[in-house]
Coordinates of C-alpha atoms in Angstrom, one line a residue:
Chain A
M937 CA -29.5 25.8 -46.0
S938 CA -28.2 27.4 -49.2
K939 CA -30.0 30.2 -50.8
L940 CA -31.0 28.3 -53.9
D941 CA -32.7 25.0 -53.2
N942 CA -32.0 23.5 -56.6
Q943 CA -28.3 24.2 -56.4
Y944 CA -26.0 21.4 -55.1
S945 CA -23.7 22.3 -52.3
A946 CA -21.2 19.8 -50.9
K947 CA -20.7 21.9 -47.8
D948 CA -24.4 21.6 -46.9
E949 CA -24.5 17.9 -47.5
V950 CA -21.6 17.4 -45.3
A951 CA -23.2 19.6 -42.7
T952 CA -26.3 17.5 -42.6
V953 CA -24.4 14.3 -42.2
F954 CA -21.8 15.5 -39.8
I955 CA -23.6 16.7 -36.7
R956 CA -21.2 17.9 -34.1
R957 CA -22.1 16.2 -30.9
T958 CA -22.0 18.1 -27.6
F959 CA -19.9 16.9 -24.8
F960 CA -22.8 15.3 -23.0
Q961 CA -24.0 13.4 -26.1
R962 CA -20.5 12.0 -26.5
A963 CA -20.3 11.1 -22.9
L964 CA -23.7 9.4 -23.1
I965 CA -22.6 7.3 -26.0
T966 CA -19.4 6.2 -24.2
L967 CA -21.4 5.4 -21.1
K968 CA -23.8 3.3 -23.1
K969 CA -20.9 1.1 -24.3
A970 CA -19.5 0.8 -20.8
P971 CA -19.3 -2.8 -19.5
F972 CA -21.2 -4.1 -16.6
T973 CA -18.2 -3.9 -14.2
A974 CA -17.7 -0.2 -15.0
W975 CA -21.4 0.5 -14.3
L976 CA -21.1 -1.3 -11.1
G977 CA -18.0 0.6 -10.1
M978 CA -19.6 3.9 -11.1
T979 CA -22.7 3.2 -9.1
I980 CA -20.7 2.2 -6.0
V981 CA -18.6 5.4 -6.2
C982 CA -21.7 7.6 -6.8
V983 CA -23.5 6.1 -3.8
Y984 CA -20.5 6.6 -1.6
I985 CA -20.1 10.2 -2.7
F986 CA -23.8 10.8 -2.1
V987 CA -23.7 9.3 1.4
A988 CA -20.6 11.3 2.2
V989 CA -22.0 14.6 1.0
F990 CA -25.4 14.3 2.6
A991 CA -24.3 12.5 5.7
P992 CA -26.1 14.8 8.2
F993 CA -29.4 14.3 6.4
I994 CA -29.2 10.5 6.0
A995 CA -27.8 9.6 9.4
P996 CA -30.5 8.8 12.0
Y997 CA -28.4 10.1 14.9
G998 CA -25.4 12.3 15.4
E999 CA -21.8 11.3 14.8
A1000 CA -20.8 11.1 18.5
Q1001 CA -24.2 11.0 20.1
I1002 CA -24.2 8.6 23.0
F1003 CA -27.1 6.4 24.0
K1004 CA -27.6 4.7 27.3
D1005 CA -27.1 1.1 26.3
P1006 CA -23.6 0.1 25.0
Y1007 CA -23.4 -2.9 22.6
A1008 CA -27.1 -2.8 21.8
P1009 CA -28.2 -5.5 19.5
W1010 CA -29.5 -4.9 16.0
D1011 CA -33.1 -3.7 16.1
E1012 CA -35.5 -1.0 14.9
I1013 CA -34.0 1.8 17.0
H1014 CA -30.4 1.1 16.2
V1015 CA -30.3 -0.7 12.8
F1016 CA -26.8 -2.0 13.3
G1017 CA -26.7 -1.7 17.1
T1018 CA -24.4 0.5 19.2
D1019 CA -20.7 0.3 20.0
R1020 CA -18.8 0.2 23.3
L1021 CA -19.8 3.7 24.2
G1022 CA -23.3 3.4 23.1
R1023 CA -22.9 5.3 19.7
D1024 CA -25.2 4.3 16.9
I1025 CA -23.2 2.2 14.4
L1026 CA -25.2 3.1 11.3
S1027 CA -24.8 6.8 11.9
R1028 CA -21.1 6.4 12.5
L1029 CA -20.8 4.4 9.3
I1030 CA -22.5 7.2 7.4
Y1031 CA -20.4 9.9 8.9
G1032 CA -17.4 7.6 8.4
A1033 CA -17.9 7.8 4.6
R1034 CA -17.3 11.6 4.9
N1035 CA -14.3 11.5 7.2
T1036 CA -12.5 8.4 5.7
M1037 CA -13.0 9.4 2.1
G1038 CA -12.4 13.1 2.7
I1039 CA -9.0 12.5 4.3
A1040 CA -8.1 10.0 1.6
I1041 CA -9.0 12.3 -1.2
L1042 CA -7.2 15.2 0.4
T1043 CA -4.1 13.1 0.9
T1044 CA -4.1 11.8 -2.7
L1045 CA -4.6 15.3 -4.1
L1046 CA -1.6 16.6 -2.0
A1047 CA 0.5 13.6 -3.2
F1048 CA -0.3 14.4 -6.8
I1049 CA 0.5 18.1 -6.4
I1050 CA 3.9 17.3 -4.8
G1051 CA 4.8 14.2 -6.8
G1052 CA 3.3 15.4 -10.1
G1053 CA 4.9 18.8 -9.8
L1054 CA 8.4 17.5 -9.0
G1055 CA 8.1 14.7 -11.6
L1056 CA 7.3 17.2 -14.4
L1057 CA 10.1 19.5 -13.1
A1058 CA 12.6 16.6 -13.3
A1059 CA 11.4 15.6 -16.7
I1060 CA 11.8 19.2 -18.1
L1061 CA 15.0 20.3 -16.3
R1062 CA 16.9 16.9 -16.5
G1063 CA 20.5 17.2 -15.4
W1064 CA 21.3 17.3 -11.7
V1065 CA 17.8 18.2 -10.5
D1066 CA 16.4 15.1 -12.1
Q1067 CA 19.3 13.0 -10.8
F1068 CA 19.0 14.3 -7.2
L1069 CA 15.2 13.9 -7.1
A1070 CA 15.2 10.5 -8.6
R1071 CA 17.9 9.2 -6.2
F1072 CA 16.1 10.7 -3.3
V1073 CA 12.9 9.1 -4.2
D1074 CA 14.7 5.7 -4.7
I1075 CA 15.9 5.9 -1.1
L1076 CA 12.5 6.9 0.2
M1077 CA 11.0 3.9 -1.6
A1078 CA 13.5 1.5 -0.1
I1079 CA 11.6 1.7 3.1
P1080 CA 8.1 0.0 3.1
S1081 CA 5.6 2.9 3.2
L1082 CA 3.5 1.5 6.1
I1083 CA 6.6 1.1 8.2
F1084 CA 7.9 4.6 7.3
A1085 CA 4.5 6.1 8.1
L1086 CA 4.4 4.3 11.5
M1087 CA 7.9 5.6 12.3
L1088 CA 7.0 9.2 11.3
L1089 CA 3.7 9.1 13.2
S1090 CA 5.5 8.0 16.3
I1091 CA 7.7 11.0 16.1
F1092 CA 5.2 13.7 15.0
G1093 CA 2.2 12.2 16.8
S1094 CA -1.0 10.9 15.3
T1095 CA -3.1 13.9 14.3
A1096 CA -5.2 14.1 11.2
F1097 CA -3.0 16.8 9.8
N1098 CA 0.2 14.9 10.3
L1099 CA -1.4 11.8 8.9
I1100 CA -2.4 13.6 5.7
I1101 CA 1.1 15.2 5.2
I1102 CA 3.1 12.1 6.0
I1103 CA 1.1 9.8 3.7
A1104 CA 1.0 12.4 1.0
V1105 CA 4.7 12.8 1.0
L1106 CA 5.4 9.1 1.1
D1107 CA 2.9 8.4 -1.6
S1108 CA 4.1 11.3 -3.8
T1109 CA 7.2 9.1 -4.6
R1110 CA 5.1 6.8 -6.8
V1111 CA 3.4 9.7 -8.5
F1112 CA 6.8 11.3 -9.0
R1113 CA 8.1 8.2 -10.8
L1114 CA 5.0 7.9 -13.1
S1115 CA 4.8 11.6 -14.0
R1116 CA 8.6 11.8 -14.6
A1117 CA 8.5 8.7 -16.8
V1118 CA 5.5 9.8 -18.9
G1119 CA 6.6 13.5 -18.8
M1120 CA 10.1 12.5 -20.2
N1121 CA 8.4 11.1 -23.3
V1122 CA 6.5 14.4 -23.9
A1123 CA 9.3 16.7 -22.9
V1124 CA 11.4 15.8 -25.9
M1125 CA 8.6 16.7 -28.4
E1126 CA 9.1 19.5 -30.9
Y1127 CA 6.3 21.6 -29.6
V1128 CA 7.8 21.6 -26.1
E1129 CA 11.1 22.7 -27.7
A1130 CA 9.2 25.4 -29.6
A1131 CA 7.6 26.6 -26.3
R1132 CA 11.0 26.7 -24.7
L1133 CA 12.5 28.7 -27.6
R1134 CA 9.6 31.0 -27.4
G1135 CA 10.8 31.8 -23.9
E1136 CA 7.8 30.4 -22.0
K1137 CA 8.2 30.0 -18.3
I1138 CA 8.7 26.6 -16.8
S1139 CA 5.2 26.7 -15.2
W1140 CA 3.7 27.2 -18.6
I1141 CA 5.6 24.3 -20.1
M1142 CA 4.6 22.1 -17.2
G1143 CA 0.9 23.1 -17.1
R1144 CA 0.0 24.0 -20.7
E1145 CA 2.3 21.9 -22.9
I1146 CA 3.1 18.6 -21.0
L1147 CA 0.3 18.2 -18.5
P1148 CA -2.6 17.9 -21.0
N1149 CA -0.8 15.2 -22.9
I1150 CA -0.1 13.0 -19.9
L1151 CA -3.4 13.5 -18.2
P1152 CA -5.0 10.0 -18.9
P1153 CA -2.3 7.9 -17.2
L1154 CA -2.3 10.4 -14.3
V1155 CA -6.1 10.2 -13.9
A1156 CA -6.0 6.4 -13.8
E1157 CA -3.1 6.6 -11.4
F1158 CA -5.2 8.9 -9.3
G1159 CA -7.8 6.3 -8.9
L1160 CA -5.3 3.6 -8.0
R1161 CA -3.4 5.9 -5.6
F1162 CA -6.6 6.8 -3.9
C1163 CA -7.3 3.1 -3.3
Y1164 CA -3.9 2.6 -1.9
V1165 CA -4.0 5.7 0.3
F1166 CA -7.5 4.8 1.5
L1167 CA -6.4 1.3 2.5
M1168 CA -3.3 2.6 4.1
I1169 CA -5.2 5.2 6.2
A1170 CA -7.7 2.5 7.1
S1171 CA -4.9 0.2 8.2
L1172 CA -3.3 2.9 10.3
S1173 CA -6.6 3.8 11.9
F1174 CA -7.2 0.1 12.5
L1175 CA -3.8 -0.1 14.3
G1176 CA -4.9 2.9 16.4
V1177 CA -2.4 5.4 15.1
G1178 CA -4.4 6.9 12.3
I1179 CA -7.6 9.0 12.6
Q1180 CA -8.3 9.4 16.3
P1181 CA -11.6 9.1 18.1
P1182 CA -14.2 10.6 18.5
T1183 CA -14.1 11.1 14.7
A1184 CA -16.1 8.4 13.0
D1185 CA -13.8 6.5 10.7
W1186 CA -14.1 3.0 9.2
G1187 CA -10.7 1.8 10.1
S1188 CA -11.0 2.7 13.8
M1189 CA -14.6 1.5 13.9
V1190 CA -13.3 -2.0 13.0
R1191 CA -10.8 -1.7 15.8
E1192 CA -13.4 -0.5 18.4
T1193 CA -15.9 -3.2 17.7
G1194 CA -13.4 -5.9 16.9
E1195 CA -14.0 -7.9 20.1
L1196 CA -17.6 -8.6 19.1
I1197 CA -16.3 -11.1 16.6
Q1198 CA -15.9 -13.8 19.3
Y1199 CA -19.7 -14.0 19.7
A1200 CA -20.3 -15.2 16.1
Q1201 CA -21.6 -18.5 17.3
Y1202 CA -24.2 -17.0 19.6
D1203 CA -25.3 -13.9 17.6
I1204 CA -24.1 -13.7 14.1
T1205 CA -25.4 -10.1 13.8
A1206 CA -23.1 -8.9 16.6
A1207 CA -20.1 -10.5 14.9
M1208 CA -21.1 -8.7 11.7
T1209 CA -20.7 -5.3 13.3
P1210 CA -16.9 -5.0 12.8
I1211 CA -17.3 -6.5 9.3
L1212 CA -19.6 -3.7 8.1
P1213 CA -17.0 -0.9 8.1
A1214 CA -14.4 -3.3 6.8
A1215 CA -16.7 -4.2 4.0
A1216 CA -17.4 -0.6 3.3
I1217 CA -13.7 -0.1 2.8
G1218 CA -13.4 -3.1 0.5
I1219 CA -16.4 -2.4 -1.6
L1220 CA -15.3 1.2 -2.4
T1221 CA -11.8 -0.1 -3.4
I1222 CA -13.3 -2.6 -5.7
G1223 CA -15.6 0.0 -7.2
V1224 CA -12.8 2.4 -7.9
N1225 CA -10.7 -0.4 -9.4
F1226 CA -13.5 -1.3 -11.8
V1227 CA -13.9 2.3 -12.9
V1228 CA -10.1 2.7 -13.3
D1229 CA -9.9 -0.5 -15.4
W1230 CA -12.5 0.8 -17.7
F1231 CA -10.9 4.2 -17.9
L1232 CA -7.6 2.7 -18.8
Y1233 CA -9.2 0.6 -21.5
L1234 CA -10.9 3.7 -22.9
T1235 CA -8.0 6.1 -22.9
S1236 CA -5.1 4.0 -24.0
G1237 CA -6.9 1.5 -26.1
L1238 CA -5.2 -0.9 -23.8
K1239 CA -6.6 -4.3 -24.5
D1240 CA -6.3 -7.3 -22.2
E1241 CA -2.9 -8.9 -22.2
H1242 CA -4.0 -11.8 -24.4
K1243 CA -3.5 -11.8 -28.1
Chain B
M1301 CA 35.9 -9.3 -15.9
H1302 CA 32.8 -11.3 -16.8
P1303 CA 30.1 -8.7 -17.4
I1304 CA 27.7 -10.6 -15.1
I1305 CA 30.0 -10.3 -12.1
A1306 CA 30.4 -6.6 -12.8
T1307 CA 26.6 -6.1 -13.0
L1308 CA 26.2 -8.1 -9.8
I1309 CA 28.9 -6.1 -7.9
K1310 CA 27.3 -2.9 -9.1
R1311 CA 23.8 -4.0 -8.0
I1312 CA 25.0 -5.2 -4.6
G1313 CA 27.0 -2.0 -4.1
L1314 CA 23.8 -0.1 -4.9
G1315 CA 22.0 -2.1 -2.3
F1316 CA 24.6 -1.2 0.4
V1317 CA 24.4 2.5 -0.6
S1318 CA 20.6 2.5 -0.2
L1319 CA 21.0 0.7 3.2
F1320 CA 23.3 3.4 4.3
F1321 CA 20.9 6.1 3.3
V1322 CA 18.0 4.3 4.9
S1323 CA 19.8 4.0 8.2
L1324 CA 20.6 7.7 7.9
I1325 CA 16.9 8.5 7.5
I1326 CA 15.9 6.3 10.3
F1327 CA 18.4 7.7 12.6
S1328 CA 17.8 11.3 11.7
S1329 CA 14.1 10.9 12.1
L1330 CA 14.7 11.3 15.8
N1331 CA 15.9 14.8 15.2
L1332 CA 12.9 15.8 13.1
L1333 CA 10.8 16.1 16.3
P1334 CA 9.6 19.6 16.7
G1335 CA 10.5 21.0 20.1
D1336 CA 12.7 19.3 22.6
F1337 CA 12.6 15.6 22.2
V1338 CA 13.9 14.8 25.7
E1339 CA 11.4 17.0 27.5
A1340 CA 8.6 15.5 25.4
V1341 CA 9.7 12.0 26.5
L1342 CA 10.2 12.7 30.1
G1343 CA 6.9 14.4 30.3
Q1344 CA 5.4 16.6 32.9
S1345 CA 7.3 15.5 36.0
R1346 CA 10.8 16.2 34.5
T1347 CA 13.4 18.2 36.4
E1348 CA 16.4 20.1 35.1
E1349 CA 18.6 17.3 36.4
T1350 CA 16.8 14.3 34.7
V1351 CA 16.6 16.2 31.4
A1352 CA 20.4 16.9 31.5
T1353 CA 21.2 13.3 32.4
F1354 CA 18.9 11.8 29.8
R1355 CA 20.3 14.1 27.2
K1356 CA 23.8 13.1 28.0
E1357 CA 22.9 9.4 28.0
L1358 CA 21.3 9.8 24.5
G1359 CA 24.4 11.7 23.5
L1360 CA 22.4 14.6 22.4
D1361 CA 25.1 16.9 23.6
K1362 CA 27.4 15.7 20.8
P1363 CA 27.1 16.8 17.1
F1364 CA 24.9 14.9 14.7
H1365 CA 27.6 13.0 12.6
I1366 CA 29.4 11.7 15.7
R1367 CA 26.1 10.4 17.1
Y1368 CA 25.2 8.8 13.8
V1369 CA 28.6 7.0 13.5
K1370 CA 28.3 5.8 17.0
W1371 CA 24.7 4.6 16.6
L1372 CA 25.5 2.9 13.3
S1373 CA 28.6 1.0 14.6
A1374 CA 26.6 -0.1 17.6
A1375 CA 23.7 -1.2 15.3
V1376 CA 25.9 -3.2 13.1
Q1377 CA 27.1 -5.1 16.2
G1378 CA 23.5 -5.7 17.2
D1379 CA 23.1 -3.1 19.8
L1380 CA 20.1 -0.8 19.1
G1381 CA 20.2 1.1 22.3
S1382 CA 17.7 0.9 25.2
T1383 CA 14.0 1.4 25.2
F1384 CA 12.2 4.4 26.7
S1385 CA 9.5 2.3 28.4
G1386 CA 10.1 2.1 32.1
R1387 CA 11.9 5.3 31.9
N1388 CA 10.4 8.2 33.7
A1389 CA 11.3 11.2 35.6
S1390 CA 12.4 9.2 38.6
Y1391 CA 14.7 7.0 36.5
A1392 CA 17.8 9.0 37.2
N1393 CA 17.7 7.8 40.8
Q1394 CA 17.9 4.2 39.8
P1395 CA 20.7 2.3 38.2
Q1396 CA 20.4 2.3 34.5
Q1397 CA 20.5 -1.4 33.8
S1398 CA 17.4 -2.3 35.8
T1399 CA 15.1 0.3 34.2
A1400 CA 16.1 0.4 30.6
R1401 CA 15.7 -2.8 28.6
T1402 CA 17.7 -3.1 25.4
V1403 CA 15.9 -2.9 22.1
T1404 CA 17.8 -5.9 20.7
G1405 CA 16.6 -8.1 23.6
L1406 CA 13.1 -7.1 22.9
L1407 CA 13.4 -7.6 19.2
K1408 CA 15.1 -11.0 19.0
P1409 CA 12.3 -13.4 20.1
R1410 CA 9.8 -11.4 18.1
L1411 CA 11.9 -11.4 15.0
Y1412 CA 12.0 -15.2 15.1
N1413 CA 8.2 -15.3 15.4
T1414 CA 7.7 -12.9 12.5
F1415 CA 10.1 -14.8 10.3
F1416 CA 8.4 -18.0 11.3
L1417 CA 5.0 -16.6 10.2
A1418 CA 6.5 -15.2 7.0
A1419 CA 8.2 -18.4 6.1
M1420 CA 5.1 -20.4 6.8
T1421 CA 3.1 -18.1 4.6
A1422 CA 5.7 -18.2 1.8
L1423 CA 5.7 -22.0 1.9
I1424 CA 2.0 -22.0 1.2
A1425 CA 1.6 -18.9 -1.0
V1426 CA 4.5 -19.2 -3.4
P1427 CA 3.8 -22.8 -4.8
L1428 CA 0.0 -22.1 -4.8
S1429 CA 0.3 -18.8 -6.7
L1430 CA 2.8 -20.3 -9.2
F1431 CA 0.4 -23.1 -9.8
L1432 CA -2.6 -20.9 -10.2
G1433 CA -0.8 -18.4 -12.3
I1434 CA 0.7 -21.0 -14.7
T1435 CA -2.6 -22.9 -15.0
A1436 CA -4.5 -19.6 -15.6
A1437 CA -2.1 -18.8 -18.4
L1438 CA -2.4 -22.3 -19.7
Y1439 CA -6.2 -22.2 -19.7
R1440 CA -6.6 -18.5 -20.4
N1441 CA -9.9 -17.0 -21.2
T1442 CA -11.7 -20.0 -19.9
F1443 CA -14.2 -20.1 -17.0
Y1444 CA -11.3 -21.2 -14.7
D1445 CA -9.1 -18.3 -15.7
R1446 CA -12.0 -15.8 -15.2
T1447 CA -12.9 -17.2 -11.8
V1448 CA -9.4 -17.2 -10.5
N1449 CA -8.9 -13.7 -11.8
A1450 CA -12.0 -12.2 -10.4
S1451 CA -11.5 -13.7 -6.9
A1452 CA -7.9 -12.4 -7.1
L1453 CA -9.1 -8.9 -7.8
A1454 CA -11.6 -9.1 -4.9
T1455 CA -9.0 -10.2 -2.4
I1456 CA -6.5 -7.5 -3.5
S1457 CA -9.1 -4.8 -2.8
M1458 CA -9.9 -6.0 0.7
P1459 CA -8.0 -4.6 3.7
E1460 CA -6.1 -7.4 5.5
F1461 CA -8.2 -7.0 8.7
F1462 CA -11.3 -7.7 6.7
V1463 CA -10.0 -11.0 5.4
A1464 CA -8.7 -11.8 8.9
Y1465 CA -12.1 -11.2 10.5
I1466 CA -14.0 -13.2 7.9
L1467 CA -11.6 -16.1 8.6
I1468 CA -12.0 -15.7 12.3
I1469 CA -15.8 -15.8 12.0
C1470 CA -15.8 -18.8 9.8
L1471 CA -12.9 -20.9 11.2
A1472 CA -12.6 -19.8 14.8
S1473 CA -16.0 -18.8 16.0
I1474 CA -18.8 -20.6 14.1
Y1475 CA -16.7 -23.7 13.4
Q1476 CA -14.1 -23.7 16.2
I1477 CA -11.3 -25.4 14.2
F1478 CA -8.5 -22.9 14.8
P1479 CA -7.7 -20.5 17.6
S1480 CA -8.4 -16.8 17.0
L1481 CA -5.5 -15.8 19.2
S1482 CA -2.0 -16.9 18.2
N1483 CA -0.2 -16.3 21.5
V1484 CA 2.9 -18.3 20.8
T1485 CA 5.8 -18.2 23.2
A1486 CA 9.4 -19.2 22.9
S1487 CA 8.7 -22.5 24.6
T1488 CA 5.8 -23.5 22.3
P1489 CA 6.5 -26.8 20.6
F1490 CA 6.9 -26.7 16.8
F1491 CA 3.6 -28.3 15.8
E1492 CA 1.5 -26.4 18.2
R1493 CA 3.2 -23.2 16.9
V1494 CA 2.2 -24.2 13.4
Y1495 CA -1.3 -24.9 14.6
L1496 CA -1.5 -21.5 16.4
S1497 CA -0.2 -19.6 13.4
I1498 CA -2.5 -21.2 10.8
L1499 CA -5.1 -18.4 10.7
P1500 CA -2.6 -15.5 10.4
A1501 CA -0.6 -17.4 7.8
L1502 CA -3.8 -18.1 5.9
T1503 CA -4.8 -14.5 5.9
L1504 CA -1.4 -13.4 4.6
T1505 CA -1.6 -16.2 2.0
L1506 CA -5.0 -15.0 0.7
V1507 CA -3.7 -11.4 0.5
T1508 CA -0.5 -12.2 -1.3
V1509 CA -1.5 -15.1 -3.6
A1510 CA -3.8 -12.8 -5.6
H1511 CA -1.0 -10.5 -6.5
M1512 CA 1.6 -13.1 -7.2
M1513 CA -0.8 -15.2 -9.3
R1514 CA -2.0 -12.3 -11.4
M1515 CA 1.6 -11.2 -12.1
T1516 CA 2.8 -14.7 -12.9
R1517 CA 0.0 -15.1 -15.3
A1518 CA 0.8 -11.7 -16.9
A1519 CA 4.5 -12.5 -17.2
I1520 CA 3.8 -15.8 -19.0
I1521 CA 1.1 -14.4 -21.3
N1522 CA 3.4 -11.5 -22.1
L1523 CA 6.0 -14.0 -23.4
L1524 CA 3.5 -16.0 -25.3
S1525 CA 3.2 -13.3 -27.9
S1526 CA 7.0 -13.5 -28.8
P1527 CA 7.9 -15.1 -32.1
Y1528 CA 9.9 -18.0 -30.7
I1529 CA 6.8 -19.2 -28.9
E1530 CA 4.8 -19.0 -32.1
M1531 CA 7.6 -21.0 -33.7
A1532 CA 7.3 -23.6 -31.0
Q1533 CA 3.5 -23.7 -31.5
L1534 CA 3.9 -24.1 -35.3
K1535 CA 6.3 -27.0 -34.7
G1536 CA 3.3 -28.7 -33.2
L1537 CA 4.3 -28.8 -29.6
S1538 CA 1.6 -29.3 -27.0
R1539 CA 0.3 -26.3 -25.1
S1540 CA 1.7 -27.4 -21.8
K1541 CA 5.1 -28.1 -23.3
V1542 CA 5.2 -24.7 -24.9
I1543 CA 4.5 -23.0 -21.6
L1544 CA 6.6 -25.2 -19.3
E1545 CA 9.6 -25.6 -21.5
H1546 CA 9.7 -22.6 -23.7
A1547 CA 7.9 -19.8 -21.9
L1548 CA 8.6 -20.5 -18.3
P1549 CA 12.5 -20.5 -18.4
N1550 CA 12.3 -16.9 -19.7
A1551 CA 9.7 -15.9 -17.2
W1552 CA 11.8 -16.8 -14.2
A1553 CA 13.3 -13.4 -13.9
P1554 CA 10.0 -11.5 -13.7
I1555 CA 8.5 -14.3 -11.5
A1556 CA 11.5 -14.1 -9.1
N1557 CA 10.9 -10.4 -9.0
I1558 CA 7.2 -10.8 -8.3
I1559 CA 7.9 -13.3 -5.5
A1560 CA 10.5 -11.2 -3.8
F1561 CA 8.3 -8.1 -4.2
N1562 CA 5.4 -9.9 -2.6
L1563 CA 7.5 -11.4 0.2
A1564 CA 8.6 -7.8 0.9
Y1565 CA 4.9 -6.9 0.9
L1566 CA 4.3 -9.7 3.3
I1567 CA 6.7 -7.9 5.7
V1568 CA 4.3 -5.0 5.7
G1569 CA 1.1 -7.0 5.7
V1570 CA 2.4 -8.8 8.7
V1571 CA 2.0 -5.7 10.9
V1572 CA -1.8 -5.6 10.6
V1573 CA -2.2 -9.4 10.7
E1574 CA -0.1 -9.7 13.8
V1575 CA -2.2 -7.1 15.6
V1576 CA -5.5 -8.8 14.6
F1577 CA -4.3 -12.2 15.9
V1578 CA -2.3 -10.8 18.8
Y1579 CA 0.7 -12.7 17.4
P1580 CA 3.9 -11.6 19.3
G1581 CA 5.9 -10.4 16.3
V1582 CA 7.9 -7.4 15.3
G1583 CA 4.9 -5.7 13.7
Q1584 CA 2.9 -5.8 16.9
L1585 CA 5.9 -4.5 18.8
M1586 CA 6.2 -1.7 16.4
V1587 CA 2.6 -0.7 16.6
D1588 CA 2.7 -0.8 20.4
S1589 CA 5.8 1.3 20.5
V1590 CA 4.3 3.8 18.1
I1591 CA 1.4 4.3 20.4
K1592 CA 3.7 4.6 23.4
R1593 CA 6.1 6.7 21.3
D1594 CA 9.0 4.6 22.3
I1595 CA 11.2 5.8 19.5
P1596 CA 14.3 3.6 19.9
V1597 CA 12.1 0.5 19.6
V1598 CA 10.3 2.0 16.6
Q1599 CA 13.6 2.8 15.0
G1600 CA 14.9 -0.7 15.6
C1601 CA 11.7 -2.3 14.1
A1602 CA 11.9 0.1 11.1
L1603 CA 15.5 -0.8 10.6
V1604 CA 14.7 -4.6 10.6
F1605 CA 11.8 -4.2 8.2
A1606 CA 13.7 -1.9 5.9
L1607 CA 16.7 -4.3 5.9
T1608 CA 14.5 -7.3 5.0
Y1609 CA 12.8 -5.3 2.3
I1610 CA 16.0 -4.1 0.7
L1611 CA 17.6 -7.6 1.0
L1612 CA 14.6 -9.2 -0.7
N1613 CA 14.6 -6.7 -3.5
L1614 CA 18.4 -7.2 -3.9
I1615 CA 17.9 -11.0 -4.1
A1616 CA 15.2 -10.6 -6.7
D1617 CA 17.5 -8.4 -8.8
V1618 CA 20.4 -10.8 -8.4
I1619 CA 18.2 -13.7 -9.6
S1620 CA 17.0 -11.7 -12.6
I1621 CA 20.5 -10.8 -13.5
I1622 CA 21.7 -14.4 -13.2
T1623 CA 18.8 -15.9 -15.1
N1624 CA 19.1 -13.3 -17.9
P1625 CA 20.8 -15.3 -20.8
R1626 CA 21.7 -12.0 -22.5
L1627 CA 24.2 -11.2 -19.7
L1628 CA 25.6 -14.7 -19.6
Y1629 CA 27.3 -14.4 -23.0
P1630 CA 29.4 -11.2 -23.5
K1631 CA 29.4 -9.7 -26.9

């Protein structure tokens, strides 16, 4: 407040009207306006993350703990029964959240580091570096990625490490395309030119000048890429060439309990056992998609296609 | 020369270039193997002699470019080499023909099966998704549009094996209408083959229709905001006439692209679906060979898949070039 109460000050009046909101207040307002699907998506993602982080405290039994009766039916002791080796399905589902999601996130991060870095580099340097990288990526993308991944896995062998590297490299091609395209638009701006004339290093131009300006599309792409990687790892594990036992993983769980499906007419709960991990995969993908849709809507003001 | 022909030649040439590089990648993938590949394949019971013979037979004693040219010229003539399965340390004692089966011989019947499944799926999925996409664009923002869109989003997010298992539970186990195993053979009569392949085809249809339908809808709605469509509306034409006669002809290029893209996707989706339904196609062969690490077979399958993928993309581009009116009339 001003020193003299009877004296008018425009600055004070503005100050009383314009309260600067903290980050959390702004976030809260945005969240309040979020549509139902976004809330649903966020709830799903939060529940999954919670389960993954606190898996050892939630799971009734250990990840690879073996009980005496294989293929036990659903009851109080084993909520979703046991599998072929007598391992508790519920516990494996809970641990699976940690393994499946952890590997998928790691792979996506790696893909973004490789693809995003090279994409920005191509956008800044242009010339032959850009041409070479772009053509190389074109060729890699000419082979369907699942087929390519299968071929590389057969050569290097199916270990978790190989899986992460192979899928990250294959997936980085799409990240490369996106970050190169959006990076190109920013790289021609005056302030980038100014930074260049100032003599800033390439890493500075990439990280401090361009990256902050292309972050929204990259974050949205991260969500979509995560879904894609997640589904791909699940498919590979389902085919038996992804994450290897005894690690609990949703894709391989579907594969291991798949034969139970034939008994649907006798015992519907038994047939539901392979459906549970498959549904866990599907629900997370839908949840992430909802969140990404909302995020895209927020950041780009992208309205639905219709006029 | 007519510009459209020049563009076409350029695009087809590009297709061949990428084919060349793809074959180079597939071939050289064999050399990426850390350590000695021959010793890894022959396993524990190898002897100096078998390793040397095997290496010579694979031609690994010759330089890379000579091996590649040899492999490529054989592959063009339909010879993809012989499989590793049945080959072991004792193979050197036996005549080669009896132990090593050819990759081509293994691939051929399965290729027919896979294309049969893909063609069957395409026959159901393409008309269905075009119909759904066009009607959704026609009745956009209605209850119908929303339902179709929401269910499309749901099926896109589901892994193929989830859809497949749900179908098996509903249509093969509880109500036993269709078989859950599609074990077709070369001698299976046509209609029985169709009957056996219904569930895999249905799974693939569900997975691809969602994508195609959404993209068709988006392509048409995208066009609806252009001035000439507004003109047509102002002339007082009916909604269906505007969409079918004014918007659709210009949407063919993106739609052709979408269809080809999804057929290419089908090629990939086929792998998982074939494994679920034990359908004897190329995808299943590839997965089996990956587990057995039978690399010549894996390479053969990868080559077939990549070839189909590139060809479908090429066809899509050719269609969009041909249907582009701006290219038809040179300036």
